[in-house]
CSV table of C-alpha atoms in Angstrom, one decimal:
chain,number,residue,atom,x,y,z
A,1,MET,CA,105.9,21.7,91.2
A,2,ARG,CA,105.4,25.5,91.6
A,3,SER,CA,101.8,26.5,92.0
A,4,SER,CA,100.2,29.4,89.6
A,5,SER,CA,100.3,32.0,92.5
A,6,ASP,CA,104.2,31.4,93.0
A,7,LEU,CA,104.8,31.6,89.2
A,8,GLN,CA,102.8,34.7,89.0
A,9,MET,CA,104.6,36.2,91.9
A,10,SER,CA,107.9,35.5,90.4
A,11,VAL,CA,106.9,37.0,87.0
A,12,LEU,CA,105.9,40.3,88.8
A,13,GLY,CA,108.9,40.2,90.9
A,14,GLY,CA,111.3,39.8,87.7
A,15,ALA,CA,109.1,42.6,85.9
A,16,CYS,CA,109.5,44.7,88.9
A,17,ARG,CA,113.5,44.1,89.1
A,18,ALA,CA,113.8,44.8,85.3
A,19,TYR,CA,111.9,48.3,85.7
A,20,ASN,CA,114.0,49.2,88.7
A,21,LEU,CA,117.2,48.2,86.4
A,22,ALA,CA,115.8,50.4,83.5
A,23,LEU,CA,115.2,53.2,86.3
A,24,ARG,CA,118.8,53.4,87.2
A,25,THR,CA,120.4,52.8,83.8
A,26,TYR,CA,118.3,54.9,81.8
A,27,PRO,CA,116.1,57.2,84.2
A,28,LEU,CA,115.0,59.9,82.0
A,29,LEU,CA,113.9,57.2,79.1
A,30,THR,CA,112.3,55.0,81.5
A,31,ASN,CA,110.5,57.9,83.6
A,32,SER,CA,109.4,59.6,79.9
A,33,LEU,CA,107.9,56.3,78.7
A,34,THR,CA,106.1,55.5,81.8
A,35,SER,CA,104.5,58.7,81.9
A,36,SER,CA,103.4,58.9,78.5
A,37,LEU,CA,101.9,55.2,78.9
A,38,LEU,CA,99.8,56.5,82.1
A,39,CYS,CA,98.9,59.8,80.5
A,40,GLY,CA,97.2,57.6,77.7
A,41,CYS,CA,95.9,55.7,80.1
A,42,GLY,CA,94.2,58.6,81.7
A,43,ASP,CA,92.9,59.8,78.4
A,44,ILE,CA,91.3,56.4,77.7
A,45,LEU,CA,89.6,56.9,80.7
A,46,ALA,CA,88.4,60.2,80.3
A,47,GLN,CA,86.9,59.3,76.4
A,48,VAL,CA,85.3,56.2,77.9
A,49,LYS,CA,83.6,58.3,80.8
A,50,GLY,CA,82.6,61.1,78.4
A,51,TYR,CA,81.3,58.5,75.9
A,52,ARG,CA,79.2,56.5,78.6
A,53,SER,CA,77.9,59.6,80.1
A,54,ARG,CA,76.4,60.6,76.6
A,55,GLN,CA,74.7,57.2,76.1
A,56,ASP,CA,72.5,55.0,77.5
A,57,THR,CA,74.7,52.9,79.6
A,58,GLY,CA,72.3,50.4,80.1
A,59,ARG,CA,72.6,49.5,76.2
A,60,ILE,CA,76.1,50.3,75.6
A,61,SER,CA,79.0,47.5,76.4
A,62,TRP,CA,82.2,48.2,77.7
A,63,ARG,CA,83.7,46.9,74.1
A,64,LYS,CA,82.0,49.6,72.6
A,65,SER,CA,82.8,52.0,74.6
A,66,PHE,CA,86.4,51.7,74.4
A,67,LYS,CA,86.0,51.3,70.4
A,68,SER,CA,84.7,54.9,70.6
A,69,VAL,CA,88.1,56.3,71.8
A,70,ASP,CA,89.6,58.8,69.4
A,71,LYS,CA,93.2,57.2,68.7
A,72,MET,CA,94.6,60.5,67.4
A,73,ARG,CA,93.2,62.2,70.7
A,74,LEU,CA,95.2,59.4,72.7
A,75,LEU,CA,98.3,59.9,70.8
A,76,ARG,CA,98.2,63.6,71.2
A,77,PHE,CA,98.2,63.1,75.1
A,78,ALA,CA,100.7,60.2,75.0
A,79,ALA,CA,103.1,62.3,73.5
A,80,LYS,CA,102.3,65.3,75.9
A,81,GLY,CA,103.2,62.8,79.0
A,82,LEU,CA,106.3,61.8,77.1
A,83,ILE,CA,107.5,65.2,77.4
A,84,GLY,CA,105.7,65.9,80.5
A,85,GLY,CA,107.7,62.8,82.1
A,86,LEU,CA,111.1,64.2,81.2
A,87,ILE,CA,110.0,67.5,82.6
A,88,TRP,CA,108.7,66.0,86.1
A,89,ALA,CA,111.9,63.8,86.4
A,90,MET,CA,114.2,66.6,85.9
A,91,TRP,CA,112.5,68.6,88.6
A,92,TYR,CA,112.3,65.6,91.1
A,93,ASP,CA,116.7,65.7,90.5
A,94,ALA,CA,116.7,69.1,90.9
A,95,SER,CA,114.4,69.5,94.2
A,96,GLU,CA,116.7,66.9,96.0
A,97,LEU,CA,119.7,69.4,95.2
A,98,ILE,CA,117.9,72.1,96.6
A,99,LEU,CA,116.8,70.3,99.5
A,100,GLN,CA,120.4,69.2,100.0
A,101,HIS,CA,121.2,73.2,100.0
A,102,PHE,CA,118.6,73.8,102.7
A,103,GLU,CA,119.9,70.8,104.9
A,104,ARG,CA,123.3,72.5,105.0
A,105,GLY,CA,121.9,75.9,105.9
A,106,TYR,CA,120.5,77.7,108.8
A,107,LEU,CA,116.9,75.9,109.0
A,108,PHE,CA,118.1,72.3,109.5
A,109,ALA,CA,120.9,73.6,112.2
A,110,THR,CA,117.9,75.6,114.1
A,111,PHE,CA,116.1,72.0,114.2
A,112,ALA,CA,119.2,69.7,114.8
A,113,ASN,CA,117.7,67.9,117.6
A,114,LEU,CA,114.5,66.8,115.8
A,115,SER,CA,113.8,63.4,116.0
A,116,THR,CA,113.9,61.2,112.7
A,117,ALA,CA,110.3,61.4,112.1
A,118,GLY,CA,110.4,65.2,112.7
A,119,ARG,CA,112.9,65.4,110.0
A,120,THR,CA,111.0,63.8,107.5
A,121,VAL,CA,108.0,66.0,108.3
A,122,LEU,CA,110.2,69.2,107.8
A,123,ARG,CA,112.1,67.7,104.5
A,124,THR,CA,108.3,66.6,102.9
A,125,SER,CA,107.0,70.2,103.9
A,126,ILE,CA,110.1,71.9,102.3
A,127,LEU,CA,109.5,69.8,99.0
A,128,LEU,CA,105.8,70.5,98.9
A,129,LEU,CA,106.4,74.2,99.4
A,130,LEU,CA,109.3,74.1,96.3
A,131,GLU,CA,106.8,72.3,94.2
A,132,GLN,CA,103.7,74.2,94.7
A,133,PHE,CA,105.6,77.9,94.6
A,134,LEU,CA,108.4,77.3,92.5
A,135,CYS,CA,107.8,74.1,90.3
A,136,CYS,CA,104.4,74.2,89.4
A,137,PRO,CA,104.2,78.0,88.5
A,138,ILE,CA,107.0,77.2,85.7
A,139,ILE,CA,105.7,74.1,84.4
A,140,PHE,CA,102.3,75.2,84.5
A,141,GLY,CA,103.0,78.2,82.8
A,142,LEU,CA,105.4,77.6,80.2
A,143,TRP,CA,104.2,73.6,79.7
A,144,ASP,CA,100.8,72.3,80.4
A,145,LEU,CA,98.5,75.4,79.8
A,146,PRO,CA,100.5,76.4,76.5
A,147,ILE,CA,100.2,72.7,75.0
A,148,ALA,CA,96.9,72.4,76.3
A,149,THR,CA,95.8,75.9,74.5
A,150,VAL,CA,97.7,74.2,71.0
A,151,LEU,CA,95.8,71.1,71.6
A,152,ASN,CA,92.4,72.9,71.8
A,153,GLY,CA,93.2,74.0,68.3
A,154,ALA,CA,93.6,77.6,69.4
A,155,PRO,CA,96.3,80.2,68.1
A,156,LEU,CA,99.5,80.7,69.6
A,157,ARG,CA,98.9,84.4,70.3
A,158,ARG,CA,95.9,83.3,72.8
A,159,ILE,CA,98.6,81.6,75.1
A,160,PRO,CA,99.3,84.7,77.1
A,161,PHE,CA,95.9,85.3,77.9
A,162,GLU,CA,95.8,81.6,78.9
A,163,ILE,CA,98.5,81.9,81.3
A,164,ARG,CA,97.0,85.1,82.9
A,165,THR,CA,93.3,83.9,83.3
A,166,LYS,CA,94.1,80.0,84.2
A,167,LEU,CA,97.4,80.0,86.1
A,168,GLY,CA,96.1,81.0,89.4
A,169,ASP,CA,93.4,78.6,89.4
A,170,MET,CA,95.4,75.5,88.3
A,171,LEU,CA,97.6,76.4,91.1
A,172,VAL,CA,94.6,76.3,93.5
A,173,GLU,CA,93.8,73.1,92.1
A,174,ASN,CA,97.1,71.4,92.4
A,175,ALA,CA,97.1,72.2,96.1
A,176,LYS,CA,94.0,70.7,96.6
A,177,LEU,CA,94.4,67.5,94.3
A,178,TRP,CA,97.8,66.9,94.9
A,179,THR,CA,99.2,67.7,98.3
A,180,VAL,CA,98.3,64.3,99.9
A,181,ALA,CA,99.4,62.5,96.9
A,182,ASN,CA,102.8,64.7,97.0
A,183,VAL,CA,103.2,63.6,100.4
A,184,ILE,CA,104.0,59.8,99.6
A,185,VAL,CA,105.8,60.4,96.3
A,186,TYR,CA,108.2,62.7,98.0
A,187,ASN,CA,108.9,60.3,100.7
A,188,VAL,CA,109.9,57.3,98.3
A,189,PRO,CA,113.5,57.3,96.4
A,190,VAL,CA,114.3,60.0,93.8
A,191,HIS,CA,114.2,57.3,90.5
A,192,PHE,CA,110.6,56.2,91.5
A,193,ARG,CA,109.3,59.5,92.0
A,194,THR,CA,108.2,60.1,88.6
A,195,GLY,CA,106.6,56.4,88.1
A,196,LEU,CA,104.8,57.0,91.3
A,197,SER,CA,103.3,60.1,90.1
A,198,SER,CA,102.4,59.3,86.8
A,199,VAL,CA,100.2,56.3,88.8
A,200,PHE,CA,98.3,59.1,90.8
A,201,ASP,CA,98.2,61.1,87.6
A,202,ILE,CA,96.1,58.6,85.5
A,203,TRP,CA,93.1,60.5,87.7
A,204,TRP,CA,94.5,64.0,87.1
A,205,GLU,CA,94.9,63.1,83.3
A,206,SER,CA,91.4,61.9,83.2
A,207,ILE,CA,90.2,65.2,84.4
A,208,VAL,CA,92.8,67.4,82.6
A,209,SER,CA,92.4,65.7,79.0
A,210,GLU,CA,88.6,66.3,79.1
A,211,PHE,CA,89.5,69.1,76.6
A,212,ALA,CA,87.5,69.3,73.7
A,213,ALA,CA,90.6,67.7,71.4
A,214,ASP,CA,88.1,67.8,68.0
A,215,CYS,CA,87.6,71.5,68.9
A,216,GLY,CA,88.0,73.7,65.5
A,217,LYS,CA,86.5,70.9,63.3
A,218,ASP,CA,82.9,72.1,63.8
A,219,GLU,CA,81.4,75.6,63.1
A,220,ASP,CA,80.9,76.5,66.5
A,221,CYS,CA,82.8,74.8,69.1
A,222,SER,CA,82.1,74.9,72.7
A,223,ILE,CA,82.4,72.5,75.7
A,224,GLU,CA,81.2,71.6,79.3
A,225,LEU,CA,84.4,72.1,81.4
A,226,VAL,CA,84.8,69.9,84.3
A,227,ASP,CA,86.5,72.2,86.2
A,228,GLN,CA,87.0,76.2,84.8
A,229,SER,CA,90.5,76.4,85.7
A,230,LEU,CA,91.6,73.6,83.9
A,231,MET,CA,90.4,74.5,80.7
A,232,PRO,CA,91.6,76.9,78.0
A,233,VAL,CA,89.0,79.1,76.1
A,234,GLN,CA,87.7,77.1,73.1
A,235,TYR,CA,87.8,78.6,69.4
A,236,SER,CA,85.4,78.4,66.6
A,237,ALA,CA,87.0,77.1,63.1
A,238,SER,CA,85.9,80.0,61.3
A,239,ASP,CA,87.6,83.2,63.0
A,240,ASN,CA,89.6,82.0,66.1
A,241,THR,CA,86.8,83.8,68.1
A,242,PRO,CA,86.9,82.4,71.7
A,243,ALA,CA,83.7,80.7,72.5
A,244,ALA,CA,83.4,78.9,75.9
A,245,VAL,CA,81.0,77.5,78.5
A,246,PHE,CA,81.8,78.2,82.1
A,247,ILE,CA,79.8,76.0,84.8
A,248,ILE,CA,77.9,78.3,86.9
A,249,SER,CA,75.8,75.5,89.2
A,250,ASN,CA,75.1,71.8,88.2
A,251,SER,CA,72.3,72.8,86.1
A,252,THR,CA,73.1,76.3,84.7
A,253,ASP,CA,75.8,77.4,82.2
A,254,VAL,CA,76.4,80.6,80.4
A,255,SER,CA,77.8,80.6,77.2
A,256,TYR,CA,79.5,83.4,75.7
A,257,SER,CA,81.3,84.4,72.3
A,258,ASP,CA,83.4,87.7,72.4
A,259,ASP,CA,86.5,88.6,70.4
A,260,LEU,CA,89.3,89.3,72.5
A,261,ASN,CA,91.8,90.3,70.4
């Protein structure tokens, strides 16, 4: 008889083969669903962490913590991941086409005598630079910041202001948090990249999704920001007046409310 460990490995191997087949047969759909699932997991972690930080954790069970999850907020961020997965899957395909153009050009001809390891370093460096300076400004500016602003209950006319004030800081945060992860991501086959980046994205989304998703329900809404650069301005329900809290130090925050229109 097969041992339980052999059976578990067989089931895991079968699941991996099925997922690999789905990636090759339906790459965009599979990557989109994977990203949605893991984006939702990141939001659950963020909500549970936030709930326990506001309670006496010694008296709060994990079961109660997970029951506190706002399901509508979870659905919103899972939907964000659904579309985000499509965007990043298309970028990984496009980045390989751009890299192939570089490989036929002067740069790789100059370094034609590089070892295999050297060419891998050169390829990875080009892909990292392309993501940081080409892809991320476009995706952050046209997708991440606008959708985060809308999820926070802000009017659409605030989107240009959010892009102007947050895009630079988001790019800095992306470089700090994603460079090491992307060294791994860009050295696996293209059809695995969206899924692998989504695994790392669980931690990233657990930070990003700490927006005040319920903003606008209260008369005066403000949040403590995990990172100022990641958070769009919050709005009061009565007149869409910006009201934000920026972290100045670990113990001091400054609130302001000012009509920027």
